[in-house]
PDB file of C-alpha atoms and ligand atoms in Angstrom:
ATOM      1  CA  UNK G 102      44.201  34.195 -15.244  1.00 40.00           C
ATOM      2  CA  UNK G 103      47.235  32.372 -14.039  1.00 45.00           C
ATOM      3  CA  UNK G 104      45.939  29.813 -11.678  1.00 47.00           C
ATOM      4  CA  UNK G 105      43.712  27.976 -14.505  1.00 49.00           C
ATOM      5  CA  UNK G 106      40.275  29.422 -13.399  1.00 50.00           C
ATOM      6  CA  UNK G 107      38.829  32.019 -16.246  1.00 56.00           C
ATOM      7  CA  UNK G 108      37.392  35.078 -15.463  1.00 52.00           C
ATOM      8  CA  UNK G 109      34.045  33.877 -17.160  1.00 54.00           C
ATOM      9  CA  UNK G 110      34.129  30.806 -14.925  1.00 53.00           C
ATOM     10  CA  UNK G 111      34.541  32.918 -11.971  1.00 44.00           C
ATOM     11  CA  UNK G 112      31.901  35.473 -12.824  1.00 45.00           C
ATOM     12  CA  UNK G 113      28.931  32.455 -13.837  1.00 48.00           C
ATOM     13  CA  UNK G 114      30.333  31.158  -9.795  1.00 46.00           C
ATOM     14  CA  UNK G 115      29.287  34.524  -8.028  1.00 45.00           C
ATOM     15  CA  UNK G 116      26.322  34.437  -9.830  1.00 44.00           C
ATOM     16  CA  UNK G 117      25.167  31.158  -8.569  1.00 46.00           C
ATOM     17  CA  UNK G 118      26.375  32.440  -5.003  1.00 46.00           C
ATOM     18  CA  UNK G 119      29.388  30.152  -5.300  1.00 47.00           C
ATOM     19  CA  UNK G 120      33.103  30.331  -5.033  1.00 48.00           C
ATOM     20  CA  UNK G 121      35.567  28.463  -7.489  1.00 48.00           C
ATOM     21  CA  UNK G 122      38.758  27.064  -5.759  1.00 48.00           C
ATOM     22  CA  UNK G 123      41.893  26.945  -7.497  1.00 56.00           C
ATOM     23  CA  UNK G 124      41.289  23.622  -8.838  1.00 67.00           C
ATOM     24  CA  UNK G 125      37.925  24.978 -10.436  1.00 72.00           C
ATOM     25  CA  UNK G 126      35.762  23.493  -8.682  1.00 78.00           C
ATOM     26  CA  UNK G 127      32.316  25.347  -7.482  1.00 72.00           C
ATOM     27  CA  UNK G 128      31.366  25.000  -3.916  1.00 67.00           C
ATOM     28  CA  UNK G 129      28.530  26.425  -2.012  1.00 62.00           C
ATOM     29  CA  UNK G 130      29.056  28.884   1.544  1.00 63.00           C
ATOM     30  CA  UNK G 131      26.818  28.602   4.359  1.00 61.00           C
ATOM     31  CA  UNK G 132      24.753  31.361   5.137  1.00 59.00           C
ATOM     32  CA  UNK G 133      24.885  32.897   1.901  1.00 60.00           C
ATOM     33  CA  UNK G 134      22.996  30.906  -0.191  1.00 53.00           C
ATOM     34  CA  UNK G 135      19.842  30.961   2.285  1.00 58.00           C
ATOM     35  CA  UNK G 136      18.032  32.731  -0.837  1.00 73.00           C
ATOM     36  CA  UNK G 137      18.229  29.754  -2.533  1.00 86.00           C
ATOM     37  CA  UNK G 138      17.696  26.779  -0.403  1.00 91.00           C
ATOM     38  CA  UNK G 139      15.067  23.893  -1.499  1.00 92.00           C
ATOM     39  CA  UNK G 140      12.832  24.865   0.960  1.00 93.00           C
ATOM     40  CA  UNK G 141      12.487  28.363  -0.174  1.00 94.00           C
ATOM     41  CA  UNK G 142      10.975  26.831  -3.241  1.00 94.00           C
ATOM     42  CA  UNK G 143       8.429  24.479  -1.680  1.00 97.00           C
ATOM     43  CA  UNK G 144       4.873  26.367  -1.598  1.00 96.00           C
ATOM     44  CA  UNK G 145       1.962  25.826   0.620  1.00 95.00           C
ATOM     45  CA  UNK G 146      -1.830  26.931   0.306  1.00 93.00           C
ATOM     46  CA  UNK G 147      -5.084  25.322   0.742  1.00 92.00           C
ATOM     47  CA  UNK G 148      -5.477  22.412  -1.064  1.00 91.00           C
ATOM     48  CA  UNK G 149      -9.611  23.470  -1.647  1.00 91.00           C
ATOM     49  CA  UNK G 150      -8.236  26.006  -3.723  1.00 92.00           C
ATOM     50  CA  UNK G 151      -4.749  25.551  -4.988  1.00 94.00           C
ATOM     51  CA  UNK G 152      -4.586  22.036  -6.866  1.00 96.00           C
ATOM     52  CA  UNK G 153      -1.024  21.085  -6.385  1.00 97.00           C
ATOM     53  CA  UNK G 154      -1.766  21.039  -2.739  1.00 98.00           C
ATOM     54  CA  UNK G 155      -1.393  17.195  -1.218  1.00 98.00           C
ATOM     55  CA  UNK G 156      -3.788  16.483   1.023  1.00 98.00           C
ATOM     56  CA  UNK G 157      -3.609  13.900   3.924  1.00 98.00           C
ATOM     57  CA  UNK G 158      -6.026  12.093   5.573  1.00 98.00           C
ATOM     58  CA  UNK G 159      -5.749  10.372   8.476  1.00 98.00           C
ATOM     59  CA  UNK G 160      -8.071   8.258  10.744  1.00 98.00           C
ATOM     60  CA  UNK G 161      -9.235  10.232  13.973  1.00 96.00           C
ATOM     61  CA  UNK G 162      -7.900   8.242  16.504  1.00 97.00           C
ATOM     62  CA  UNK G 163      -4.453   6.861  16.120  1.00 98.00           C
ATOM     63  CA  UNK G 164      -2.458   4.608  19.242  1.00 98.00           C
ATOM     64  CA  UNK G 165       1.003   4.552  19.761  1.00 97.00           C
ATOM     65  CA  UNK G 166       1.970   1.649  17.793  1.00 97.00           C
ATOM     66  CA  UNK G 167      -0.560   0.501  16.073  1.00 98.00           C
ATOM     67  CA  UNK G 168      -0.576   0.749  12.419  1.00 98.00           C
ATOM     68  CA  UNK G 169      -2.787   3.294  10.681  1.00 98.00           C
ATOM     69  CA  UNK G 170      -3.013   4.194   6.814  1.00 98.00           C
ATOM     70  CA  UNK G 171      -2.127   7.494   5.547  1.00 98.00           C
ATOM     71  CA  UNK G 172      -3.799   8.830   2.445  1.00 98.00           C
ATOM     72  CA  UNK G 173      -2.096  11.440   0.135  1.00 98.00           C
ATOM     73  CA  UNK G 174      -3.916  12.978  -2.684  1.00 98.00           C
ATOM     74  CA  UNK G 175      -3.483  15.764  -5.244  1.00 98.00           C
ATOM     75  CA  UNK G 176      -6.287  17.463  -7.239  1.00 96.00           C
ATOM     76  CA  UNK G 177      -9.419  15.674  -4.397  1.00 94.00           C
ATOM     77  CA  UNK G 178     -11.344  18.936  -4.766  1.00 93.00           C
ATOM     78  CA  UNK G 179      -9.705  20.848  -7.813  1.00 95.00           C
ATOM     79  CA  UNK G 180      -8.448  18.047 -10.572  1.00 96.00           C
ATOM     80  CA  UNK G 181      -4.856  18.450 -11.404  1.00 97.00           C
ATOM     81  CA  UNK G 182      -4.036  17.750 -15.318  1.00 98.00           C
ATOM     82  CA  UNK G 183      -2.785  14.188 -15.788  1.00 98.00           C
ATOM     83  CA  UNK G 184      -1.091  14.639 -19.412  1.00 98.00           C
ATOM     84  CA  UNK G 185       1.961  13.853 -20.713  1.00 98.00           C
ATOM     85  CA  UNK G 186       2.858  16.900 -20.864  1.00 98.00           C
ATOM     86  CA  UNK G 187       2.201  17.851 -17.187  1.00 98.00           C
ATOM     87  CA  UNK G 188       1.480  15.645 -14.398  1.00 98.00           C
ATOM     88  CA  UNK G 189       2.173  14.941 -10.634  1.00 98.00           C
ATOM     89  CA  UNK G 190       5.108  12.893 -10.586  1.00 98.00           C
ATOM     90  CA  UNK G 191       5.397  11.701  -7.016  1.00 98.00           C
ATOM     91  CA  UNK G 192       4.700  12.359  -3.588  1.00 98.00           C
ATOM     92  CA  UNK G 193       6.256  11.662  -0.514  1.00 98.00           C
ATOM     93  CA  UNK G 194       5.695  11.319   3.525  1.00 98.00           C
ATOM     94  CA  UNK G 195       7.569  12.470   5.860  1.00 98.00           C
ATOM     95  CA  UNK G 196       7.348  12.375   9.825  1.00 98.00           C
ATOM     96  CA  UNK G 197       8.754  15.047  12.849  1.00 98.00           C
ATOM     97  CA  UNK G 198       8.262  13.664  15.789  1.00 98.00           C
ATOM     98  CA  UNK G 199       7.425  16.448  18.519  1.00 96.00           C
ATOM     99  CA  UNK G 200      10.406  15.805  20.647  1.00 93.00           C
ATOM    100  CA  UNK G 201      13.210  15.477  18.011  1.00 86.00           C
ATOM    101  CA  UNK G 202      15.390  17.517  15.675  1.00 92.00           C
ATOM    102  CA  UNK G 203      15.192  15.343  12.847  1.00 97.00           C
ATOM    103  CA  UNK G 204      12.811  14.237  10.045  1.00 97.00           C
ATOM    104  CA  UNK G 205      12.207  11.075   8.819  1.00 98.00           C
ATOM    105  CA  UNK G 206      10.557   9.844   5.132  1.00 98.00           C
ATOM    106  CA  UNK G 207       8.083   7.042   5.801  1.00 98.00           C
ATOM    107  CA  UNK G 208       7.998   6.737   1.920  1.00 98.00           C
ATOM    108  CA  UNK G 209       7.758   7.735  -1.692  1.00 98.00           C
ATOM    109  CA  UNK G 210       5.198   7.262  -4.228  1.00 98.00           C
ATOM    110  CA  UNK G 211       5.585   7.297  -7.766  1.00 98.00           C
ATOM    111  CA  UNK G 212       3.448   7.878 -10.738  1.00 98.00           C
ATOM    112  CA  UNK G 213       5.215   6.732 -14.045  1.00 98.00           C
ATOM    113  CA  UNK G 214       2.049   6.909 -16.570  1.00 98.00           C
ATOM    114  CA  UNK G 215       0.420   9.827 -18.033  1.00 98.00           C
ATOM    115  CA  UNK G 216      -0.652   9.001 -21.487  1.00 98.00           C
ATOM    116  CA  UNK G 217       2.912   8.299 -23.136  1.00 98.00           C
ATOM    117  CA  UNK G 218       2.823   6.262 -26.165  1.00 98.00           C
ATOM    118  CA  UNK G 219       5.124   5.149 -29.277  1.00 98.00           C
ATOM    119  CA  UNK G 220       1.754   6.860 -31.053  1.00 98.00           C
ATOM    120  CA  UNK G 221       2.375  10.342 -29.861  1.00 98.00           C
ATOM    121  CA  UNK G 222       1.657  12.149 -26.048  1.00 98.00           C
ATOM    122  CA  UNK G 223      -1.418  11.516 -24.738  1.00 98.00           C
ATOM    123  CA  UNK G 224      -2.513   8.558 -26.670  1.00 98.00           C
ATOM    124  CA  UNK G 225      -1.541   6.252 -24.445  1.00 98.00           C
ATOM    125  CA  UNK G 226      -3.329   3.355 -22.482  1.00 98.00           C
ATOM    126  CA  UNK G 227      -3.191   4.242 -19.296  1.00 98.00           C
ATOM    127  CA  UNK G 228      -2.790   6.716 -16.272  1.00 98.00           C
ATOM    128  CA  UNK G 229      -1.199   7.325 -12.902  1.00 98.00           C
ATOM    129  CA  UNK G 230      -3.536   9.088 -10.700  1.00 97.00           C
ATOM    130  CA  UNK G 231      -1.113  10.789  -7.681  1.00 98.00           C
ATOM    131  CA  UNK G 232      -3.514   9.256  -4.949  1.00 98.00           C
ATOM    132  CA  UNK G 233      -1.516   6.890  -2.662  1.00 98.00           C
ATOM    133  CA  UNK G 234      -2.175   4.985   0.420  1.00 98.00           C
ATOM    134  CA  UNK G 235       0.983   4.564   3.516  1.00 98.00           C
ATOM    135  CA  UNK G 236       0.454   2.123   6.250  1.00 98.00           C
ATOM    136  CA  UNK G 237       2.686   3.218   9.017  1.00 98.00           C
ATOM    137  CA  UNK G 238       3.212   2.978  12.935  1.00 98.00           C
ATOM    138  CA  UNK G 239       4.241   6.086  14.932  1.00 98.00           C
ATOM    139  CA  UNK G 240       5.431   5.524  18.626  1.00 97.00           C
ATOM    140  CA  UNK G 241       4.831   9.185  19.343  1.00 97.00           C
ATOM    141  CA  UNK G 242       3.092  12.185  18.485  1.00 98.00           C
ATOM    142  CA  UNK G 243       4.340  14.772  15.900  1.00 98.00           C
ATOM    143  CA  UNK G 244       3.412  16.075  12.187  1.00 98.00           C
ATOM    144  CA  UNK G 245       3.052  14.174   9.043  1.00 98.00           C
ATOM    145  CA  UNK G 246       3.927  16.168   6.332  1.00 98.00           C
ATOM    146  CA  UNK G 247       3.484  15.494   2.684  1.00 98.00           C
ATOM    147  CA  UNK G 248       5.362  16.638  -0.473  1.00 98.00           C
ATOM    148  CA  UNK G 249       3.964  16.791  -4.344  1.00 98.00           C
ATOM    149  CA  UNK G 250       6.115  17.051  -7.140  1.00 98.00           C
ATOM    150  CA  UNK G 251       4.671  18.946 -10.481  1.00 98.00           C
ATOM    151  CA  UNK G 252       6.710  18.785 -13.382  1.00 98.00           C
ATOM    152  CA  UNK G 253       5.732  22.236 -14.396  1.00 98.00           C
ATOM    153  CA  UNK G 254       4.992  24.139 -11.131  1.00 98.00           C
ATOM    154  CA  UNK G 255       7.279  22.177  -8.833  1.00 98.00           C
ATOM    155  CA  UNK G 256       7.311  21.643  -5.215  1.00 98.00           C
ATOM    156  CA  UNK G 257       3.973  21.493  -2.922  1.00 98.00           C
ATOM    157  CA  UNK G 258       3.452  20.984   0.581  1.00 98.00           C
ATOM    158  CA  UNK G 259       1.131  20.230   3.749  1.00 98.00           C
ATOM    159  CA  UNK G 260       0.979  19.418   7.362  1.00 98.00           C
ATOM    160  CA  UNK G 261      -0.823  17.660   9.509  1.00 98.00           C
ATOM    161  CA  UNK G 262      -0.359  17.360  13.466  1.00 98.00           C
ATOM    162  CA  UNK G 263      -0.759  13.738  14.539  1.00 98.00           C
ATOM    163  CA  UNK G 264      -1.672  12.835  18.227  1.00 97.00           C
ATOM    164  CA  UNK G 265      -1.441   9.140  18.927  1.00 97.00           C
ATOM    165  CA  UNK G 266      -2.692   7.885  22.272  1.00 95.00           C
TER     166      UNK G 266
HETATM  167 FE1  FE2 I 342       1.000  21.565 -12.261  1.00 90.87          FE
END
């Protein structure tokens, strides 16, 4: 083609739901990439029976205010593999207050060890678990939500309504 773009660039763009401008240069239209957004790919179920699930825990009563600590675990009731091969890499907390349009991310918890070693996978000397603990303050009500990450099976979520006093 004359204006630098190839017609095997442009065809791998419309498959990825893209267009190339003249200068080659993929970019993404709104509204027609909905198929694929992130949050298409983030599943839900319930955590007693899918092990990816995060589960939060909160205390019962909770004041505007005050601070409170959040846990977040993965695998409580079904035990998620912790191998080098496959493992819960992080998890984060987010917050949506009732009243407003936006989120926020109260934080984001690691877990760097699962067994690697210069003597081969699995042989190592120690072990993340993906349990973590958030102390936080919330000045209103809203819903906590929590994110895993598995490096084979990818995005989980859950929710939890929060109503301080
Ligand atoms: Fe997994």
């Amino acid at each position: 083609m004359d204006n630098g773009v190839s017609r095997r660039e442009l065809l791998k763009a419309s498959v990825i739901g893209a267009t190339v401008a003249m200068g080659g240069i993929a970019t993404a239209h709104a509204g027609e990439t909905t198929d694929v957004r992130i949050g298409n790919s983030v599943k839900s179920a319930d955590w007693k029976k899918e092990k990816h699930v995060p589960l939060i825990e909160i205390p019962q009563m909770i004041k505007a205010g005050e601070p409170f600590i959040v846990t977040m675990t993965v695998g409580k009731d079904i035990p998620h593999p912790n191998t080098t091969e496959h493992f819960i890499g992080w998890i984060a907390l987010y917050f949506k207050p009732e009243s407003g349009a936006f989120i926020t991310q109260l934080g984001k918890y690691e877990f760097s060890a699962h067994g690697e070693s210069s003597l081969g996978a699995n042989k190592g000397s120690s072990y993340a678990d993906p349990c973590a603990m958030a102390k936080v303050k919330l000045n209103t009500s809203g819903t906590l939500t929590a994110v895993s990450y598995c490096n084979i099976h990818g995005l989980w979520e859950s929710s939890i309504p929060v109503t301080v006093a």
